[in-house]
PDB file of C-alpha atoms in Angstrom:
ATOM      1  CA  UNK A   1      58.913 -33.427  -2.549  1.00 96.00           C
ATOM      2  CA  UNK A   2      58.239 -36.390  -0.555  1.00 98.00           C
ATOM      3  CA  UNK A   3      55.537 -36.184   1.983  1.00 98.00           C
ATOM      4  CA  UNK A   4      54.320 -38.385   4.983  1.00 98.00           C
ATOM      5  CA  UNK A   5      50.565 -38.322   5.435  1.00 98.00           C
ATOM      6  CA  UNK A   6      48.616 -38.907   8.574  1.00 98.00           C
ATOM      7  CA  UNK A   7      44.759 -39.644   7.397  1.00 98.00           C
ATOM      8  CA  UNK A   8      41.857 -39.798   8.550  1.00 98.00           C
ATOM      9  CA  UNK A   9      39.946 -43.394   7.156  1.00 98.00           C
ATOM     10  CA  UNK A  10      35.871 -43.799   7.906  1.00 98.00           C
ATOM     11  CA  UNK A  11      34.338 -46.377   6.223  1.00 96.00           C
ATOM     12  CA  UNK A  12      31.189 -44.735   6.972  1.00 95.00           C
ATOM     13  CA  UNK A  13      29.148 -43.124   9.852  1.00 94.00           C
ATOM     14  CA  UNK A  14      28.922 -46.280  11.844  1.00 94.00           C
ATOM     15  CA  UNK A  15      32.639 -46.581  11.622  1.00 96.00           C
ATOM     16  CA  UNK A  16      34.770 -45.922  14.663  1.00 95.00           C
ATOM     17  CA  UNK A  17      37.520 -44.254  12.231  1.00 96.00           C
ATOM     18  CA  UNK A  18      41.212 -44.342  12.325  1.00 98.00           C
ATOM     19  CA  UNK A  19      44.718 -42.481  11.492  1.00 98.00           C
ATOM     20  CA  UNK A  20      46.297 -43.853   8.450  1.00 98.00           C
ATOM     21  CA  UNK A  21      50.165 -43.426   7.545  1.00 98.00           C
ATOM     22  CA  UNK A  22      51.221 -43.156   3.751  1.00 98.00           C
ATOM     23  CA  UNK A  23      54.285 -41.979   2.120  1.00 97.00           C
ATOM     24  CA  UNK A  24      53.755 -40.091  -1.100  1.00 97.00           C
ATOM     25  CA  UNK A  25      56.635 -39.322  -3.020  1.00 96.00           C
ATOM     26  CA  UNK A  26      57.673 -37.128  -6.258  1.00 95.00           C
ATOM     27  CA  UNK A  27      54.992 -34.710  -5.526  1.00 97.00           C
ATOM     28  CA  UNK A  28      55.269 -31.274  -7.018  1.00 97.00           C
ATOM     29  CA  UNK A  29      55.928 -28.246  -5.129  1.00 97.00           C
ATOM     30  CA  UNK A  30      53.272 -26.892  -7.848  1.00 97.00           C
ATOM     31  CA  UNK A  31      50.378 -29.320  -7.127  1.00 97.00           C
ATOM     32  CA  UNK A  32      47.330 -28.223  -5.164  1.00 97.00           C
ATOM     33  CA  UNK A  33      46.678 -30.105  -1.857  1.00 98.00           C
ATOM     34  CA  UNK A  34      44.288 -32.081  -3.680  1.00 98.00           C
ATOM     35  CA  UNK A  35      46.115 -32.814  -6.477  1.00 98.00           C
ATOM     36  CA  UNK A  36      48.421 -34.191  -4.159  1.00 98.00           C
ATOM     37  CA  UNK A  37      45.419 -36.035  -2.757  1.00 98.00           C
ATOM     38  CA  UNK A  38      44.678 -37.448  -6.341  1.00 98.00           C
ATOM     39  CA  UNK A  39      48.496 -38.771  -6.561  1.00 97.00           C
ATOM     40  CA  UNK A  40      47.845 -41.076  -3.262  1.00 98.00           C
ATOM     41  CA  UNK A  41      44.535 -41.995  -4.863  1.00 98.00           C
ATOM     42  CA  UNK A  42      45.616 -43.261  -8.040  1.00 98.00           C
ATOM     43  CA  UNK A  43      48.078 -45.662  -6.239  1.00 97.00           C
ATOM     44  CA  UNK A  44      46.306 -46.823  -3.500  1.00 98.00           C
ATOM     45  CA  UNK A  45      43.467 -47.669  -6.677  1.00 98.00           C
ATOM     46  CA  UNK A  46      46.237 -49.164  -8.707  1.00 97.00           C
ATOM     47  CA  UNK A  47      47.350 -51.480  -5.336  1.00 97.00           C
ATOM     48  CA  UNK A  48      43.982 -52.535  -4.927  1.00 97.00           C
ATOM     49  CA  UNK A  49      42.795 -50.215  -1.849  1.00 97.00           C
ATOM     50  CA  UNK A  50      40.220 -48.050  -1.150  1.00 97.00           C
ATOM     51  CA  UNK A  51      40.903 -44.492  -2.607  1.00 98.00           C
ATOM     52  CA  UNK A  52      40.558 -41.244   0.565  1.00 98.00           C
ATOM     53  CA  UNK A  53      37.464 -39.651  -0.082  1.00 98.00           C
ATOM     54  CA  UNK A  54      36.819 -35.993   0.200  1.00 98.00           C
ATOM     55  CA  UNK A  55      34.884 -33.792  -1.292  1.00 97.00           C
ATOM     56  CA  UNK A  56      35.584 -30.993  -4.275  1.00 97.00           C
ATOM     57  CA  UNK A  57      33.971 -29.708  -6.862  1.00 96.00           C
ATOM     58  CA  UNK A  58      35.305 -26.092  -8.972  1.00 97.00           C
ATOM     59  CA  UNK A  59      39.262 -26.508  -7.073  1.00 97.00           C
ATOM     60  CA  UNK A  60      38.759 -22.390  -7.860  1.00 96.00           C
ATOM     61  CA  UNK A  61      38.316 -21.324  -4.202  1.00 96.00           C
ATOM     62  CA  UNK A  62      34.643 -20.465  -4.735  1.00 95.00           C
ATOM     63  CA  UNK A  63      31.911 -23.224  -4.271  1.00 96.00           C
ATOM     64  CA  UNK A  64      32.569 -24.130  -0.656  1.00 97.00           C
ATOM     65  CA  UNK A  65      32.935 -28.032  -1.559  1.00 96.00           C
ATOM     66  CA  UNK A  66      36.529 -28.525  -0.356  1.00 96.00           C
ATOM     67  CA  UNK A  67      37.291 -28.615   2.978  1.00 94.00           C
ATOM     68  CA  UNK A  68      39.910 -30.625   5.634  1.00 97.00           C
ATOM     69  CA  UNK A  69      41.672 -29.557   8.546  1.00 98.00           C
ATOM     70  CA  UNK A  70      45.533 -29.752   7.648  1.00 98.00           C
ATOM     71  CA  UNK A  71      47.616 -29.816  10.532  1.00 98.00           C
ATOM     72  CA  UNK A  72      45.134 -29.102  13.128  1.00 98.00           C
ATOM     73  CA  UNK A  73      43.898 -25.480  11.069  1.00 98.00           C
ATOM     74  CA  UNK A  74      40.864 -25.715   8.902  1.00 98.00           C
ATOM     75  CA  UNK A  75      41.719 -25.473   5.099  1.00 98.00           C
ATOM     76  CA  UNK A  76      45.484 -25.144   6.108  1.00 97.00           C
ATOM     77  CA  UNK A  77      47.648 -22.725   7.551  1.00 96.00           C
ATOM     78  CA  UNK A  78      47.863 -20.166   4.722  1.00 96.00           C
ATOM     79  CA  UNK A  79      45.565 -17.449   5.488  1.00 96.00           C
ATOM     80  CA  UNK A  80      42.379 -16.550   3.427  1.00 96.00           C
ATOM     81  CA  UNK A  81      43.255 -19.615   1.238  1.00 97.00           C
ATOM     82  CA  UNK A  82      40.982 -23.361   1.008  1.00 98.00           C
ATOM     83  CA  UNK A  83      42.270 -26.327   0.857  1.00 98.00           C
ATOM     84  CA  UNK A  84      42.063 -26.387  -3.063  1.00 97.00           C
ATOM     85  CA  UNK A  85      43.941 -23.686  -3.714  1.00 97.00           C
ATOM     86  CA  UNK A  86      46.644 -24.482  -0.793  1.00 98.00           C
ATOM     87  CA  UNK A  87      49.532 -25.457  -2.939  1.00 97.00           C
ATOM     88  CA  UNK A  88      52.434 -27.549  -2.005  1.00 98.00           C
ATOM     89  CA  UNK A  89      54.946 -25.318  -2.121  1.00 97.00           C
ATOM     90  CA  UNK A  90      53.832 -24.078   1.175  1.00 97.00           C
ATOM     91  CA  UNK A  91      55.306 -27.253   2.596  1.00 98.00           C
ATOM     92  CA  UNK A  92      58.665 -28.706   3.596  1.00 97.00           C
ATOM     93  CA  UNK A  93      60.034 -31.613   2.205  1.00 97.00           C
ATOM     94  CA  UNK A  94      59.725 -35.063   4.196  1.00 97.00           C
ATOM     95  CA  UNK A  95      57.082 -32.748   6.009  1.00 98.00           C
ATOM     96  CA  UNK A  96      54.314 -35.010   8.448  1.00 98.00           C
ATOM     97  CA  UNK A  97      50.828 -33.746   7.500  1.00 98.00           C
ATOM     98  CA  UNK A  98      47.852 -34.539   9.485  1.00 98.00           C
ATOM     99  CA  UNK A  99      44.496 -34.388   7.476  1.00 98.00           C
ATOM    100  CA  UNK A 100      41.178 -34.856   9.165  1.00 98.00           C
ATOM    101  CA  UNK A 101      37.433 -34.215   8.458  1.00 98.00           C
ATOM    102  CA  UNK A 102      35.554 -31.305   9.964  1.00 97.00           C
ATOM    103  CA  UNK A 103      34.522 -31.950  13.641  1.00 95.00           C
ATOM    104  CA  UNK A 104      31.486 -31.140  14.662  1.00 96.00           C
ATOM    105  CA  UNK A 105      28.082 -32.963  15.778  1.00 96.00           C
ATOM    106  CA  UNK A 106      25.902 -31.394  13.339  1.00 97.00           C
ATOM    107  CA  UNK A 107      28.750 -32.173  10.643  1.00 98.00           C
ATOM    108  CA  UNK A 108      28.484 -36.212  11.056  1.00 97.00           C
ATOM    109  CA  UNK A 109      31.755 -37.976   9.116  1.00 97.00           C
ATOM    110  CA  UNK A 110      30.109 -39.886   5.601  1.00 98.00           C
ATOM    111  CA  UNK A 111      33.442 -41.260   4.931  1.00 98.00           C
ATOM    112  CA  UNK A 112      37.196 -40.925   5.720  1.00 98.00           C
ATOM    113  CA  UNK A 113      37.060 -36.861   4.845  1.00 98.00           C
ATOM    114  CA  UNK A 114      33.416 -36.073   3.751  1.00 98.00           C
ATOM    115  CA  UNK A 115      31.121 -34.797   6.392  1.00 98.00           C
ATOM    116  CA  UNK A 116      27.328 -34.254   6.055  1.00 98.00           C
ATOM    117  CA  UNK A 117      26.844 -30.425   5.489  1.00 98.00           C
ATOM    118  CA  UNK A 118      23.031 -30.360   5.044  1.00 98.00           C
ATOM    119  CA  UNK A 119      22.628 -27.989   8.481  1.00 98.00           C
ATOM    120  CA  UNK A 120      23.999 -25.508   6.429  1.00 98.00           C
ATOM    121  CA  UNK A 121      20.953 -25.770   3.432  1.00 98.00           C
ATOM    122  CA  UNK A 122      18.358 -26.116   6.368  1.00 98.00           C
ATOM    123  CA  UNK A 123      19.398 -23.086   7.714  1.00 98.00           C
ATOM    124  CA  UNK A 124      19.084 -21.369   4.668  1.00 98.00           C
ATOM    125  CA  UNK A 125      16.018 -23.057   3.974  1.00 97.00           C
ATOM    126  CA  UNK A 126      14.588 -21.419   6.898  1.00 97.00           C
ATOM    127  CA  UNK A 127      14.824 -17.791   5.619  1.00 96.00           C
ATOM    128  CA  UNK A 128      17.741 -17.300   3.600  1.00 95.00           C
ATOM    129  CA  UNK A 129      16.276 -15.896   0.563  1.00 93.00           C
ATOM    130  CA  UNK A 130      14.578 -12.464  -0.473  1.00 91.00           C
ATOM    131  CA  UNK A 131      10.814 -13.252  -1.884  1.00 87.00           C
ATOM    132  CA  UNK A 132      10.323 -11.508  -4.975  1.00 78.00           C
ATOM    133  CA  UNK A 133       7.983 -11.202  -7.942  1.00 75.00           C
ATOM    134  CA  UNK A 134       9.255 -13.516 -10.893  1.00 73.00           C
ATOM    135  CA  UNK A 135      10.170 -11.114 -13.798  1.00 80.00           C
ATOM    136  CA  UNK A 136      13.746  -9.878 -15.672  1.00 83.00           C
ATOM    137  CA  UNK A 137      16.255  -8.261 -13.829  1.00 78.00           C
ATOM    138  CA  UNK A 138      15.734  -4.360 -12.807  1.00 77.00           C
ATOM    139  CA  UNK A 139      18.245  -1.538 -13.770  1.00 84.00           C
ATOM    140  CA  UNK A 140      20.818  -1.572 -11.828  1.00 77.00           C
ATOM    141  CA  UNK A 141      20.346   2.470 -10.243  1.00 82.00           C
ATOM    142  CA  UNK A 142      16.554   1.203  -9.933  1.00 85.00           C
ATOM    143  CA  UNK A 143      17.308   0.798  -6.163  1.00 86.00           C
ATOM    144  CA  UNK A 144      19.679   3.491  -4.381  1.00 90.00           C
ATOM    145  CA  UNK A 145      22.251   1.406  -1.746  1.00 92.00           C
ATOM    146  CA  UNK A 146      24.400   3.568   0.470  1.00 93.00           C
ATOM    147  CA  UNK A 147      28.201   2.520  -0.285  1.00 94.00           C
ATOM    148  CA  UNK A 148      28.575   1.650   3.045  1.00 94.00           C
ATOM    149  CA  UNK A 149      25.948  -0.366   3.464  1.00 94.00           C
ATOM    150  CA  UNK A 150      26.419  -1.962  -0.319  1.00 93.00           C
ATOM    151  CA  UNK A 151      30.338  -2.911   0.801  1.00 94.00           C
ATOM    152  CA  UNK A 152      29.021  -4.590   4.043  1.00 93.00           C
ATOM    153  CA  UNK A 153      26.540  -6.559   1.959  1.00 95.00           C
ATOM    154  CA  UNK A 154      29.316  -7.816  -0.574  1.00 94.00           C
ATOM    155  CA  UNK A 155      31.579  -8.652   2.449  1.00 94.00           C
ATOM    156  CA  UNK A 156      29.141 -10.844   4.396  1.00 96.00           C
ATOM    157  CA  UNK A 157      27.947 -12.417   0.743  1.00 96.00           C
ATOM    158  CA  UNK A 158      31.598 -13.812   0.185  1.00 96.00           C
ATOM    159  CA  UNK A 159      30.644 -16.161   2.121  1.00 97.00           C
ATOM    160  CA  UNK A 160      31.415 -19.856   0.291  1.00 98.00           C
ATOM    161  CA  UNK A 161      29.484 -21.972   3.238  1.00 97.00           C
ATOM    162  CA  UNK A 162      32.526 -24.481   3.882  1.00 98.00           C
ATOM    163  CA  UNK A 163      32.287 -24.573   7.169  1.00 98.00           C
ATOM    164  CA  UNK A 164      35.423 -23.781   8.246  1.00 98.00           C
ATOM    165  CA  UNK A 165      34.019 -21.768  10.761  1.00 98.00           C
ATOM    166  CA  UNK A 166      32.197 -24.383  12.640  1.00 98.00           C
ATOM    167  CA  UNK A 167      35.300 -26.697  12.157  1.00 98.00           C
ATOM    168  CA  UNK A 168      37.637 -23.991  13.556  1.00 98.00           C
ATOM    169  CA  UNK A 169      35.504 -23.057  16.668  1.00 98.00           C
ATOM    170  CA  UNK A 170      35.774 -24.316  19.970  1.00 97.00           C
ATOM    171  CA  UNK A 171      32.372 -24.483  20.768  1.00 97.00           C
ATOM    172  CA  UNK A 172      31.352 -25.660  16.966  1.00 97.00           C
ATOM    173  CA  UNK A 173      29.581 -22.877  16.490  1.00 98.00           C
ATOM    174  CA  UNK A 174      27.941 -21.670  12.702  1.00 98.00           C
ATOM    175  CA  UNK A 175      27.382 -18.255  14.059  1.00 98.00           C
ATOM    176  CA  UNK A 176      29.697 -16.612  11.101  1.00 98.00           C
ATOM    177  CA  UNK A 177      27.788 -18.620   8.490  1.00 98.00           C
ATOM    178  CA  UNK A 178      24.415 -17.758   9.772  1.00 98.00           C
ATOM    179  CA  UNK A 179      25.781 -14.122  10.136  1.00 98.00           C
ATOM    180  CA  UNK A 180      26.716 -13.625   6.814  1.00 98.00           C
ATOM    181  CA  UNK A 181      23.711 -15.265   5.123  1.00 97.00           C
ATOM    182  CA  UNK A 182      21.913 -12.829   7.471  1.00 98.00           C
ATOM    183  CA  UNK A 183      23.251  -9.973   6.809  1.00 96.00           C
ATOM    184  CA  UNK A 184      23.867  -9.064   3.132  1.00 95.00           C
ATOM    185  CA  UNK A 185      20.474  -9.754   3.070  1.00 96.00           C
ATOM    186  CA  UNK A 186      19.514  -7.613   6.049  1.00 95.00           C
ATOM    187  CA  UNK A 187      21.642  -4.613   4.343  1.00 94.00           C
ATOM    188  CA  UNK A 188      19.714  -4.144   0.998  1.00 93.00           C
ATOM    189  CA  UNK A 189      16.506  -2.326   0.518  1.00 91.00           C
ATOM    190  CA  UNK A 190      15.144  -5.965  -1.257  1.00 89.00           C
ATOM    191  CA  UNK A 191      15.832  -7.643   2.074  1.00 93.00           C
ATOM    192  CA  UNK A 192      13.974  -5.370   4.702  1.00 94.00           C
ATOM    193  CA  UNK A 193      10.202  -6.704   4.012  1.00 93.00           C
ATOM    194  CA  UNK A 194      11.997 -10.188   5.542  1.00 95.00           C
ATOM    195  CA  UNK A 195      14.500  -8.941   7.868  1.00 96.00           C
ATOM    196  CA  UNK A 196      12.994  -9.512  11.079  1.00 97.00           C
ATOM    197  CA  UNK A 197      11.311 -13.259  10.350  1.00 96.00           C
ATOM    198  CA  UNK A 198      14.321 -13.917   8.546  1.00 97.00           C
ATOM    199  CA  UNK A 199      16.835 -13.004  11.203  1.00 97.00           C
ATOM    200  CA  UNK A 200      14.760 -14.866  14.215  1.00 97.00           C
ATOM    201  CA  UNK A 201      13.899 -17.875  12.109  1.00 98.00           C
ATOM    202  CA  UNK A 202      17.582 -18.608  10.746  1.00 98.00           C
ATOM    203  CA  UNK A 203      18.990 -18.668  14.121  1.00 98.00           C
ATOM    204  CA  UNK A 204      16.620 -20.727  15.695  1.00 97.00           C
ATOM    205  CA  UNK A 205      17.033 -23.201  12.952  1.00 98.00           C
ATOM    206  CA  UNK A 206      20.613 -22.960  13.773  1.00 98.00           C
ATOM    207  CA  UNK A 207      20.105 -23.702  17.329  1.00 97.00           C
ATOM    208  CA  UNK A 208      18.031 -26.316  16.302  1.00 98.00           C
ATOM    209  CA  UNK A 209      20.878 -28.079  14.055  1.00 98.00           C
ATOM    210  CA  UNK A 210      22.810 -28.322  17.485  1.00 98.00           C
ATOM    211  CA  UNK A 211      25.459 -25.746  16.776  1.00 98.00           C
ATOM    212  CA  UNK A 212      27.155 -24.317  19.628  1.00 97.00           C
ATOM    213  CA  UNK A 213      27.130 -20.360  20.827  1.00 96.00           C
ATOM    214  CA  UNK A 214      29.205 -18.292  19.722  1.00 97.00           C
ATOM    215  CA  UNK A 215      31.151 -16.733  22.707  1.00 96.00           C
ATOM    216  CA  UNK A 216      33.216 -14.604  20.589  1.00 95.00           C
ATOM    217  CA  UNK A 217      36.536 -16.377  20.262  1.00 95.00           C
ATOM    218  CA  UNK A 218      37.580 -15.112  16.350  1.00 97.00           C
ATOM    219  CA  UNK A 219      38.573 -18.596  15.264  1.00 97.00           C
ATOM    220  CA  UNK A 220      36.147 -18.743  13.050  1.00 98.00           C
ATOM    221  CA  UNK A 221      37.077 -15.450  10.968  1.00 97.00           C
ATOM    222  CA  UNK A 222      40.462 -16.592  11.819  1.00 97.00           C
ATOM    223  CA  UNK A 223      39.985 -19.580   8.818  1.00 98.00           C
ATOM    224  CA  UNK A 224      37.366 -17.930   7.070  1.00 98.00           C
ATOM    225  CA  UNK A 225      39.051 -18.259   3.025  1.00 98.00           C
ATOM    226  CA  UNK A 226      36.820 -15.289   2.455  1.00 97.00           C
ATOM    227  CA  UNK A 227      37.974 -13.101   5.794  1.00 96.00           C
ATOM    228  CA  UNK A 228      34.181 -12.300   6.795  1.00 96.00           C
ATOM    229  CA  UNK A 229      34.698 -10.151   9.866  1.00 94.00           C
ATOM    230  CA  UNK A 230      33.680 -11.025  13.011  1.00 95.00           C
ATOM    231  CA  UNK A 231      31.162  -7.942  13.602  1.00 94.00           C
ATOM    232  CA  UNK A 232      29.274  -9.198  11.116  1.00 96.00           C
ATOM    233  CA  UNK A 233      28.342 -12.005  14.102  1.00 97.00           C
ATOM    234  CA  UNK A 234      27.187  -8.863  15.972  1.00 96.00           C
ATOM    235  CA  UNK A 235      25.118  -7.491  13.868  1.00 95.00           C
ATOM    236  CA  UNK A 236      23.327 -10.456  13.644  1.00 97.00           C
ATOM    237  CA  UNK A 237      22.694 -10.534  17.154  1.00 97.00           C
ATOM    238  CA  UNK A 238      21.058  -6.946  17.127  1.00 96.00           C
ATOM    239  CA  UNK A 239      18.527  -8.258  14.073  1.00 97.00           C
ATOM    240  CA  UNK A 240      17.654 -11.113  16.176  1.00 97.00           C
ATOM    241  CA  UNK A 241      17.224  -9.231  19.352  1.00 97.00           C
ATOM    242  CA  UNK A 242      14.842  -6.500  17.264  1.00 95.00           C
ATOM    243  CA  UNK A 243      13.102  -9.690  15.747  1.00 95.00           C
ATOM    244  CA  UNK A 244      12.348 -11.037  19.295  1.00 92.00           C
ATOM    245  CA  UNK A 245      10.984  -8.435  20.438  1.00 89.00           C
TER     246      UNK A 245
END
């Protein structure tokens, strides 16, 4: 395949930023995006020129490192999909791809496709976590879950913390990410001592990030590689709400 690539180059925050044309030919219909990503590197090293940076880590689909928006849709149009495990074949040949960072103000550019993601840990920093005694692991039929409320907690858990969400919403909200974090949590019997401080002090540290509201659009769970629903956004709201009062 032969491929023409629109890029986004940054040389750093400071940087006003700018769309770069290459050509990249001879690329595999098998590659990965970033493999294909890797081919462009290793000749714009090998001519002297400053490789595209972007972030990655497993390329499994499971750590949340990866993460562009391809032709205007975060991690690509394939659905339930990131960008590492978006494969080539899903492309034309002589296809135009545009590939740009995440936008968002509390996602500031750190060059060409790496964005600051740090919001993210503060928010889990803020009450993300269940505070338990040190000690080995109980037996697993120690602690009775209702299915229901066991398969809602795996759902929201999925959650890889990309970002894709807040790149994907119009209002650059992190209201899914939040949600999820909040609510498989919320769900288990380990997570109700916390739920309340949890709940009110994760979304204020969201707010406090500078993410927008959430007013309920679905392009977030639109791009979401892990398909957490939307009314797991809701029942966020009603923990906060109870927590507030």
């Amino acid at each position: 395949m032969n491929l023409t690539l629109k890029v986004w180059r940054q040389r750093g925050p400071e940087d006003k930023g700018r769309m770069v044309t290459y050509r990249v030919e001879d690329v595999s219909p098998d590659m990965s995006f970033l493999e294909m990503l890797d081919v462009l590197n290793e000749r714009l090293i090998l001519e002297g020129d400053d490789p595209v940076a972007f972030d990655h880590d497993c390329r499994e689909g499971i750590c949340g490192m990866c993460g562009m928006v391809i032709n205007g849709v975060a991690h690509g149009e394939q659905v339930a999909t990131t960008t590492c495990q978006l494969h080539m074949r899903h492309f034309e040949d002589n296809a135009v791809i545009t590939i740009e960072p995440w936008r968002a103000a509390p996602f500031p550019v750190v060059k060409d496709l790496v964005v600051d993601r740090s919001a993210f840990d503060r928010i889990i920093q803020a009450g993300g976590f269940v505070s338990v005694p040190a000690g080995s692991a109980p037996d697993a039929h120690s602690v009775p879950v209702k299915k229901a409320d066991a398969d809602a907690a795996f759902d929201a858990a999925t959650c890889i913390g990309c970002g894709a969400c807040v790149a994907a919403c119009p209002n650059g909200s992190a209201s899914l990410f939040t949600a999820a974090k909040i609510t498989h949590l919320g769900l288990l019997p380990q997570g109700q001592p916390e739920r309340d401080s949890r709940a009110k002090a994760m979304v204020e540290q969201m707010d406090a990030e500078g993410f927008g509201g959430c007013t309920n659009t679905g392009e977030c769970t639109a791009v979401c590689p892990k398909g957490i629903p939307l009314d797991t956004i809701a029942q966020m709201n009603r923990d906060y709400l109870r927590a507030a009062k």
